[in-house]
Backbone as JSON, one array per atom type, in Angstrom:
{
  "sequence": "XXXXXXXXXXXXXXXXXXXXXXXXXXXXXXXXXXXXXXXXXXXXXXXXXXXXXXXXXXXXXXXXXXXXXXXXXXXXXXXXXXXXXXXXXXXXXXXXXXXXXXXXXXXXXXXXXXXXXXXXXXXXXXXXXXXXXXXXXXXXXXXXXXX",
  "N": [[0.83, -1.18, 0.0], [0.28, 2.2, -0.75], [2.18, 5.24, 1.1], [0.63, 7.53, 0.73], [-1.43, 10.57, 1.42], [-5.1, 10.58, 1.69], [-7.55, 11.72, -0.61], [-9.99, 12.91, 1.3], [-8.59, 13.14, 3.62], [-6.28, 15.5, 2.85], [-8.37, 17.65, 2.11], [-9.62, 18.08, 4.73], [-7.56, 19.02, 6.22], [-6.85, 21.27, 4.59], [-9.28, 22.75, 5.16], [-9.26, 22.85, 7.76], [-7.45, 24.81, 8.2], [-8.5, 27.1, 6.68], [-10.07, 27.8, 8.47], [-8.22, 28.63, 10.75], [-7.05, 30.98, 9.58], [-8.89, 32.59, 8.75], [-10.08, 33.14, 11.49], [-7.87, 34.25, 12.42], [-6.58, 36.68, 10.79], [-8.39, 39.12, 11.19], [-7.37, 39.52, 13.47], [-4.59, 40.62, 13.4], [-2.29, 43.19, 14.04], [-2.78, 46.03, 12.25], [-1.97, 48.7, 12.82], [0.67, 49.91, 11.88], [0.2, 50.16, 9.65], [-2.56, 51.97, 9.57], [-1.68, 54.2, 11.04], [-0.03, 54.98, 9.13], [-1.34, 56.06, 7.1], [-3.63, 58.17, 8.59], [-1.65, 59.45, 8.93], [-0.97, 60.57, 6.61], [-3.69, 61.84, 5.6], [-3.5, 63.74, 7.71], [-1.85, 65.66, 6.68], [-2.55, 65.99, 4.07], [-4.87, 67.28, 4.62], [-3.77, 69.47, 5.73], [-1.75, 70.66, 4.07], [-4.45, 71.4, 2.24], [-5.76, 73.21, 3.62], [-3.55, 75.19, 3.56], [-4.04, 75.8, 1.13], [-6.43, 76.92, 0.75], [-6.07, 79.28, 2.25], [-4.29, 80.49, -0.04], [-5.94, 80.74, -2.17], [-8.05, 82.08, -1.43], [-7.19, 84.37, -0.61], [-7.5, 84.56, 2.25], [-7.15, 83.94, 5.72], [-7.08, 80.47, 6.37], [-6.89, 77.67, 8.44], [-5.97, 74.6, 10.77], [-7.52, 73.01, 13.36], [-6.24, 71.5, 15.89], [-7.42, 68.48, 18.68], [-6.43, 67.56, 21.77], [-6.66, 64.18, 21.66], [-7.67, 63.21, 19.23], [-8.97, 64.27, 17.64], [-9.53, 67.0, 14.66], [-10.5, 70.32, 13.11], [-11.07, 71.69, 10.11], [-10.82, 75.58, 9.25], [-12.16, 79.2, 8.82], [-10.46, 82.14, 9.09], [-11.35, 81.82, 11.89], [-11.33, 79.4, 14.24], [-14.05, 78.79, 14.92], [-15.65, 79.46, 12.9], [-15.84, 76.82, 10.3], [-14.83, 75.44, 7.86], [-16.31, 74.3, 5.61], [-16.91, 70.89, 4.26], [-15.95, 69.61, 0.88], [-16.78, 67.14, 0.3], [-18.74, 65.81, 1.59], [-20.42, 67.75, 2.34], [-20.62, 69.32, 4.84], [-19.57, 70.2, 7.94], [-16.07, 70.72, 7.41], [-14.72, 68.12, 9.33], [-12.13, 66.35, 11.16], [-12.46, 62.82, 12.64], [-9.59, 61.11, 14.19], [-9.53, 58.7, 14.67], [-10.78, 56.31, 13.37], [-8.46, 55.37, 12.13], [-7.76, 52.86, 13.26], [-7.39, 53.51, 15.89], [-5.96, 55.85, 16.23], [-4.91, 59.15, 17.29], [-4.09, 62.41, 18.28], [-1.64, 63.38, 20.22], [-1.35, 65.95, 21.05], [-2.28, 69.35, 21.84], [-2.87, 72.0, 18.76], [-2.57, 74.14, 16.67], [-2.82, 75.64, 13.53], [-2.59, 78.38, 11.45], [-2.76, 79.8, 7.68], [-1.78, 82.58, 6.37], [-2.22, 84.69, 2.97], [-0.45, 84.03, 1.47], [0.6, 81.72, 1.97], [2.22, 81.47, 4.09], [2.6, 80.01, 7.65], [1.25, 82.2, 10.28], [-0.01, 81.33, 12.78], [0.93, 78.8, 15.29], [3.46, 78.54, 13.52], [6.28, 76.79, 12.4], [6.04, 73.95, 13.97], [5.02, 70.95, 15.09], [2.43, 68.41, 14.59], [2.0, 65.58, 16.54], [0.74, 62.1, 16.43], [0.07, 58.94, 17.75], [-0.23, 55.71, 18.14], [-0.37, 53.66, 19.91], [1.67, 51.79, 19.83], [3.29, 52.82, 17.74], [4.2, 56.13, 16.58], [3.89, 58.99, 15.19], [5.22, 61.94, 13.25], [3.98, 65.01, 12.05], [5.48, 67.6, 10.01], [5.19, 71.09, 10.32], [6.55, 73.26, 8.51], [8.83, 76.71, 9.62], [8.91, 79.46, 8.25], [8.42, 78.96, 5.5], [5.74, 76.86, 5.59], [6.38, 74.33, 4.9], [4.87, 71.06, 4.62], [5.79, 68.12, 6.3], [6.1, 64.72, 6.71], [8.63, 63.16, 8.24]],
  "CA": [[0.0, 0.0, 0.0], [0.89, 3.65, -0.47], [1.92, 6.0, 1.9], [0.22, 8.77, 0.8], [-2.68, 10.92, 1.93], [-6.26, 10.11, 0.78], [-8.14, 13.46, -1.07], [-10.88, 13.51, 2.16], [-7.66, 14.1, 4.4], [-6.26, 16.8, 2.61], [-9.67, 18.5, 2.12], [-10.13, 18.12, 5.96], [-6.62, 19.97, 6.31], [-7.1, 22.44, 4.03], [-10.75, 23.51, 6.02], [-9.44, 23.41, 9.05], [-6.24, 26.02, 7.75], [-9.1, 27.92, 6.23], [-10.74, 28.45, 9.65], [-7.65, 29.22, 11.45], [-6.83, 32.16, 8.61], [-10.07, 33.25, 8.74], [-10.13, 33.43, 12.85], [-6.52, 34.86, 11.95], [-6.35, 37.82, 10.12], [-8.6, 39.98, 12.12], [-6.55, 40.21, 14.95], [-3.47, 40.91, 13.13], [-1.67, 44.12, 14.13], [-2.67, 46.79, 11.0], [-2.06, 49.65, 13.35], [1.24, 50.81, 11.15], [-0.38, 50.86, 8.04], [-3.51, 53.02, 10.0], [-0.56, 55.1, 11.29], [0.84, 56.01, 7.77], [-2.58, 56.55, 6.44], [-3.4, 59.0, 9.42], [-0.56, 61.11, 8.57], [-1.06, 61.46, 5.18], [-4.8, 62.19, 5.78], [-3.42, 64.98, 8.2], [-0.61, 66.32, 5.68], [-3.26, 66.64, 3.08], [-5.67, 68.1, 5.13], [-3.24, 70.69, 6.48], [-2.03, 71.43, 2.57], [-6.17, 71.94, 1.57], [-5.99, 74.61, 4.43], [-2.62, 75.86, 3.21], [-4.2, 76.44, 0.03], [-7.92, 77.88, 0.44], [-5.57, 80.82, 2.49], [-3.63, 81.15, -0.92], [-6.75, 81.06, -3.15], [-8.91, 83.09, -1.02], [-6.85, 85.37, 0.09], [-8.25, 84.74, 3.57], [-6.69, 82.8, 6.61], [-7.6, 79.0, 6.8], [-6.19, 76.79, 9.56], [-6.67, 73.79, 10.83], [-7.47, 72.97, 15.24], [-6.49, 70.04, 16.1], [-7.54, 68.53, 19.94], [-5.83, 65.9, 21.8], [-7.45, 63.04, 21.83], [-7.77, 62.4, 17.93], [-10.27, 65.43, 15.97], [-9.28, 68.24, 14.16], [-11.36, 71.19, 12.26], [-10.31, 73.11, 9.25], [-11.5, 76.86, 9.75], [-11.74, 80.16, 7.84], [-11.14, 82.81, 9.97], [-11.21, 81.64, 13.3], [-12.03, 78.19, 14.44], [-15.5, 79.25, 15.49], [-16.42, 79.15, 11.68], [-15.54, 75.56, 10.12], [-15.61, 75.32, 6.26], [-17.73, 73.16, 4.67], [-15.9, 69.62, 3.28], [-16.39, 70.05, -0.36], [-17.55, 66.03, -0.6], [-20.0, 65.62, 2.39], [-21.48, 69.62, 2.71], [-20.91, 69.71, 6.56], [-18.78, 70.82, 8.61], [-14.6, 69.88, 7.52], [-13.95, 67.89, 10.49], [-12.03, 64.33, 10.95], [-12.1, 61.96, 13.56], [-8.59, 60.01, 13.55], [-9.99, 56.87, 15.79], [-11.1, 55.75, 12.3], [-7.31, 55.12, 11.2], [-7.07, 52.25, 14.02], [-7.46, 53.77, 17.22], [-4.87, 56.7, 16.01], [-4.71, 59.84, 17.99], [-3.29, 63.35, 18.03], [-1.41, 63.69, 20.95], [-1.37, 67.0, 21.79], [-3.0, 70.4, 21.1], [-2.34, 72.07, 18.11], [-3.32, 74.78, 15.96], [-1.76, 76.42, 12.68], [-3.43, 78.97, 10.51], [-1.95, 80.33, 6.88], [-1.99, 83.77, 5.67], [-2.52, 84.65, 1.99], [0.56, 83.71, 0.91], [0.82, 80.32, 2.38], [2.94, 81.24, 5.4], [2.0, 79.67, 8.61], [0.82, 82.82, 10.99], [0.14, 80.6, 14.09], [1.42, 77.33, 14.74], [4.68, 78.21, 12.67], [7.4, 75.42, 12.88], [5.15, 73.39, 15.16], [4.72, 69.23, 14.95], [1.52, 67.53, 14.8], [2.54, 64.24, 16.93], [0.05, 60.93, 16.49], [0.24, 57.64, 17.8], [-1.82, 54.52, 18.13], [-0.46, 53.04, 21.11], [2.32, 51.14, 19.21], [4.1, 53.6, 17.27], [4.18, 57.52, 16.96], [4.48, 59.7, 13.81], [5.01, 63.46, 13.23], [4.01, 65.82, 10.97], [5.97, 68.88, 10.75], [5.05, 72.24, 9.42], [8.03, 74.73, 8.38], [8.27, 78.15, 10.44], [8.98, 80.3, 6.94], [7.68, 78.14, 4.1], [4.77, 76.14, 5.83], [6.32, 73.14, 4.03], [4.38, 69.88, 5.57], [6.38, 66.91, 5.62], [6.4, 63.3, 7.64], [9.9, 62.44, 8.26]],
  "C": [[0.88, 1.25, 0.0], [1.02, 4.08, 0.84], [1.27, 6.8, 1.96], [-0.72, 9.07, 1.48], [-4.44, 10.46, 1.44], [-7.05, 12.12, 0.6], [-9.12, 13.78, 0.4], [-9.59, 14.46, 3.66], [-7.27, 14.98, 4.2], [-7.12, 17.86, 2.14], [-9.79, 18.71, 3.94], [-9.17, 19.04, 6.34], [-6.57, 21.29, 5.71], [-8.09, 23.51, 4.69], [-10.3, 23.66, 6.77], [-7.97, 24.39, 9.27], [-7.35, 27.36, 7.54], [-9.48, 28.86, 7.72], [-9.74, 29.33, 10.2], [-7.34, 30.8, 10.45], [-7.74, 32.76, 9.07], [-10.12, 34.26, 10.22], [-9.29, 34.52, 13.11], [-6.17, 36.4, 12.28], [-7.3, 39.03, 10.45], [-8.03, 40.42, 12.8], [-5.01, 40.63, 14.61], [-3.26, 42.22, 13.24], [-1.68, 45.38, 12.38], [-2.64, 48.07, 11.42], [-0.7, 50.64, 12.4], [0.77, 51.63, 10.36], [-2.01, 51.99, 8.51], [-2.74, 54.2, 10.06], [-0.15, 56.12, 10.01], [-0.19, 56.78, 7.31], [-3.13, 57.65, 7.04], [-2.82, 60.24, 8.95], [-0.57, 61.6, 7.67], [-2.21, 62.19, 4.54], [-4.5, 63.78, 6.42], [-2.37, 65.73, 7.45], [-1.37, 67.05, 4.94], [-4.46, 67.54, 3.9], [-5.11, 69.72, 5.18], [-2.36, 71.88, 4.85], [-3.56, 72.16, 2.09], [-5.8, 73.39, 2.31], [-5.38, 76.26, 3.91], [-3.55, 76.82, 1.39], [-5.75, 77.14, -0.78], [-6.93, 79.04, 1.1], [-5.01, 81.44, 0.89], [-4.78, 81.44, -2.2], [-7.48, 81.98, -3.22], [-8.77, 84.33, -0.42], [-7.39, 85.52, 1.67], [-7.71, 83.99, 4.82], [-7.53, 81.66, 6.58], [-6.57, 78.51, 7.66], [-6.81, 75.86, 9.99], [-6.4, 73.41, 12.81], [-7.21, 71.42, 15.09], [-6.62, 70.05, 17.8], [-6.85, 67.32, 20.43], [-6.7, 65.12, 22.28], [-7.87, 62.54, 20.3], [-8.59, 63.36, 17.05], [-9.06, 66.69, 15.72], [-10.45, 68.8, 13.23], [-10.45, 71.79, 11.27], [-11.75, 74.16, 9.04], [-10.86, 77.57, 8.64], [-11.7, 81.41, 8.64], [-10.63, 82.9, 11.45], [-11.87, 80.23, 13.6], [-13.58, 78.35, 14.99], [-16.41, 78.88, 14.05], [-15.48, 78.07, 10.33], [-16.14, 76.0, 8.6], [-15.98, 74.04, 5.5], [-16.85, 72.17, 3.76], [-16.75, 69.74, 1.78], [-17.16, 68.5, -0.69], [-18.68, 65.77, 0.23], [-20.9, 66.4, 2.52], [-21.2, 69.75, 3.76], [-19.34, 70.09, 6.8], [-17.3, 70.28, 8.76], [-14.28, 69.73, 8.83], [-13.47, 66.45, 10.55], [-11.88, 63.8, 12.54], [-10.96, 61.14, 13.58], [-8.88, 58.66, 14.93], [-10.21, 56.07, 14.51], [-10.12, 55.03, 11.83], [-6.92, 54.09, 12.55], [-6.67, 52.24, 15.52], [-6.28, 54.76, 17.17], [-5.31, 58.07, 17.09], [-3.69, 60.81, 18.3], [-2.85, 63.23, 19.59], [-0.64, 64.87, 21.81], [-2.04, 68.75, 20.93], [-2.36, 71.29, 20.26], [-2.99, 72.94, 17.01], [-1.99, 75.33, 14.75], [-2.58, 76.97, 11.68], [-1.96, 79.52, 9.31], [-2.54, 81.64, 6.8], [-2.4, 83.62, 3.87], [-1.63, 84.41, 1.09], [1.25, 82.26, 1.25], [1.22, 80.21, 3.51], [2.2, 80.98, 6.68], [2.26, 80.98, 9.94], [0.56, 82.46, 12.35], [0.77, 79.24, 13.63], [2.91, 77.03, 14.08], [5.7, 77.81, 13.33], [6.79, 74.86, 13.74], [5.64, 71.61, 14.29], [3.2, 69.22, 15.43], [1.99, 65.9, 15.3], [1.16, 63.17, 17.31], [0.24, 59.84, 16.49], [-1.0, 56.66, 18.0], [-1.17, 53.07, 19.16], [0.61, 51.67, 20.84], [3.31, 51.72, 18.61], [3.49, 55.0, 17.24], [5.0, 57.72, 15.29], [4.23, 61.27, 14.38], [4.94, 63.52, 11.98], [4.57, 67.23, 11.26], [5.64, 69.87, 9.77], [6.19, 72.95, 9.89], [7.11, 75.81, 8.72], [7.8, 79.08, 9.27], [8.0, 80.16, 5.93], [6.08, 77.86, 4.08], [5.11, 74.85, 4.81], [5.71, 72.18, 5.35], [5.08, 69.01, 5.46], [6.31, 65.99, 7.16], [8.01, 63.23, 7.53], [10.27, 61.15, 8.44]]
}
């Protein structure tokens, strides 16, 4: 007689691989990749801002609070401008990106020329209880960049 397997055994192995995968890949650690996504959510955000001040000639800035929200404002954070894809009020929750979280308070408005007016040379610092990213806005420029 052979050694081999018979096809119901390796069907029975295969299912019960499937399950464990399945059970698996939920609980797997995707808090980096929330992390990166996060930051580049708050980069671009904090560019949009940068660049309704340069269109509109008007200050935009964006509040951030610790514990994970930020607003982008026109003005003065009191009056929140309107996300161009939902209609309401530009604001994000970062709990969405994984349980992410700004950790600490943080404001930076532009002028009409892009330059950051408050806030200038500041860090936006967010972690998720695993790792920690910054975003940094330049004092002069208002360049945004992750390092």
């Amino acid at each position: 007689m052979g050694r081999g397997f018979t096809l119901l055994e390796v069907i029975f192995v295969i299912a019960i691989l499937a399950v464990l995968v399945i059970t698996a890949v939920p609980r797997l650690n995707l808090s980096p990749a929330g992390l990166d996504a996060a930051a580049r959510k708050i980069r671009s955000d904090i560019l949009y801002a940068q660049s309704l001040a340069m269109s509109r000639g008007v200050p935009h800035g964006i509040l951030f609070t610790a514990g994970g929200s930020y607003i982008l404002y026109q003005g003065s954070p009191a009056t929140p401008i309107t996300d161009p894809l939902t209609r309401t009020s530009f604001s994000e929750d970062l709990d969405r990106f994984y349980q992410t979280f700004v950790t600490n308070d943080y404001q930076v408005e532009f002028d009409l020329i892009g330059q950051p007016t408050i806030g200038a040379g500041g860090n936006v610092v967010i972690q998720n209880g695993v790792a920690t990213k910054m975003i940094q806005i330049g004092a002069n420029t208002g360049r945004v960049t992750i390092p």
